[in-house]
Amino acid sequence: KLLQLCKFKELEVYKVYKDAGISAKDMEHRPQFQEMLKDMKEGKINYIVAYKLDRITRSVRDLEELISVLEQYNCFLLCDRDDVNTSTANGRFFVRMLTVLSQLEIEIVSERTKFGMVGAIKSGHLPGVKPLGYKNDSTRRTIIDPATAPIIKRVFDLYLQGKTYLQIATIFNNENKKKKENK
């Protein structure tokens, strides 16, 4: 779709940059994105074409930095789905508004997730794999597992005796080897 857009706009495609599976929450940890910026600074590209603005960044701070760099190197951003074009003042304003909304969405989802996790924990539901010494009961509440709780108690007792993590692990590994040898 983007290649068709470039053809329609009569833009020559220098390279396709794709950070598959990497979040657009920041620009710093995206190798292809960084390579694209490098190519822009070297004058190899003068348009960045993306499907949507939130595929470029969801950070207001990163967007401001990006727009500044784009202006400095006489490069423009086109986003097909959001009808973004930073070559005009209105386009730059619109891009900023879309990014503010994207960042708001991220923050709301984060707040809801944290709120849900806190609520689940308060009601006795630990998300994810249960730590050794705990299990789910029939109502999916987290309870002490009588079968493995003694192991945890012993780990704490050994620690309180001054044993290091490595010494405790060695004790358990040696005991496990002896059990296997006796079988």
Steps between C-alpha positions, in 0.01 A plus 500: 500500500780742588691412186185578301469833687861586412435416136184715501688793661789441258746435784800280428543231765857491631445220752230334710574521874313256721538436873266201514379411848658803667269747672480859378489629857848642448740556211823416681469118507405453134803415282329548164351831613844619607644392165224695324589813699867451413416472130285814527787691662730383222256644244396164357129557573277805524163335575410246765182317407311298761163331521393678820662751731491258795727269297762777511471598867249528781713733707433873490861569598634272224265656245619852585858382465419327170322803353795718598748261334278470192490879464875526555570252217219622272314170524124446527274238652201353315257265677244336275222414747523818706534731200813649656736720303758700697591720205233752616437681830153344520651156438754543781222618737280203407787256554560637849131463590491140378808416705353655814194277452717191442701569814177552696375162377822329614480661843131407546567137405795494741289643783222248436747213494661609828159553660387154388819336628470670840136392525584143405782482755283649776237236433761225526561436130868519413536534123738272313684193620479452875827516692626185667306449821166623364221362283146583391206359692173396335388867480833601337610688810868472587564294811800339668586163347549254787712274277766762421466745790759312711760557227440875513510500881833319487642748246410787734642317804830437318512865397439611859789274605723715280518279192537680165274437201778296341553289814125431527482400134803272545338330801181430305692386190713258703190359674328458164804312363493265802130429446566414136793273595285310752229424243 
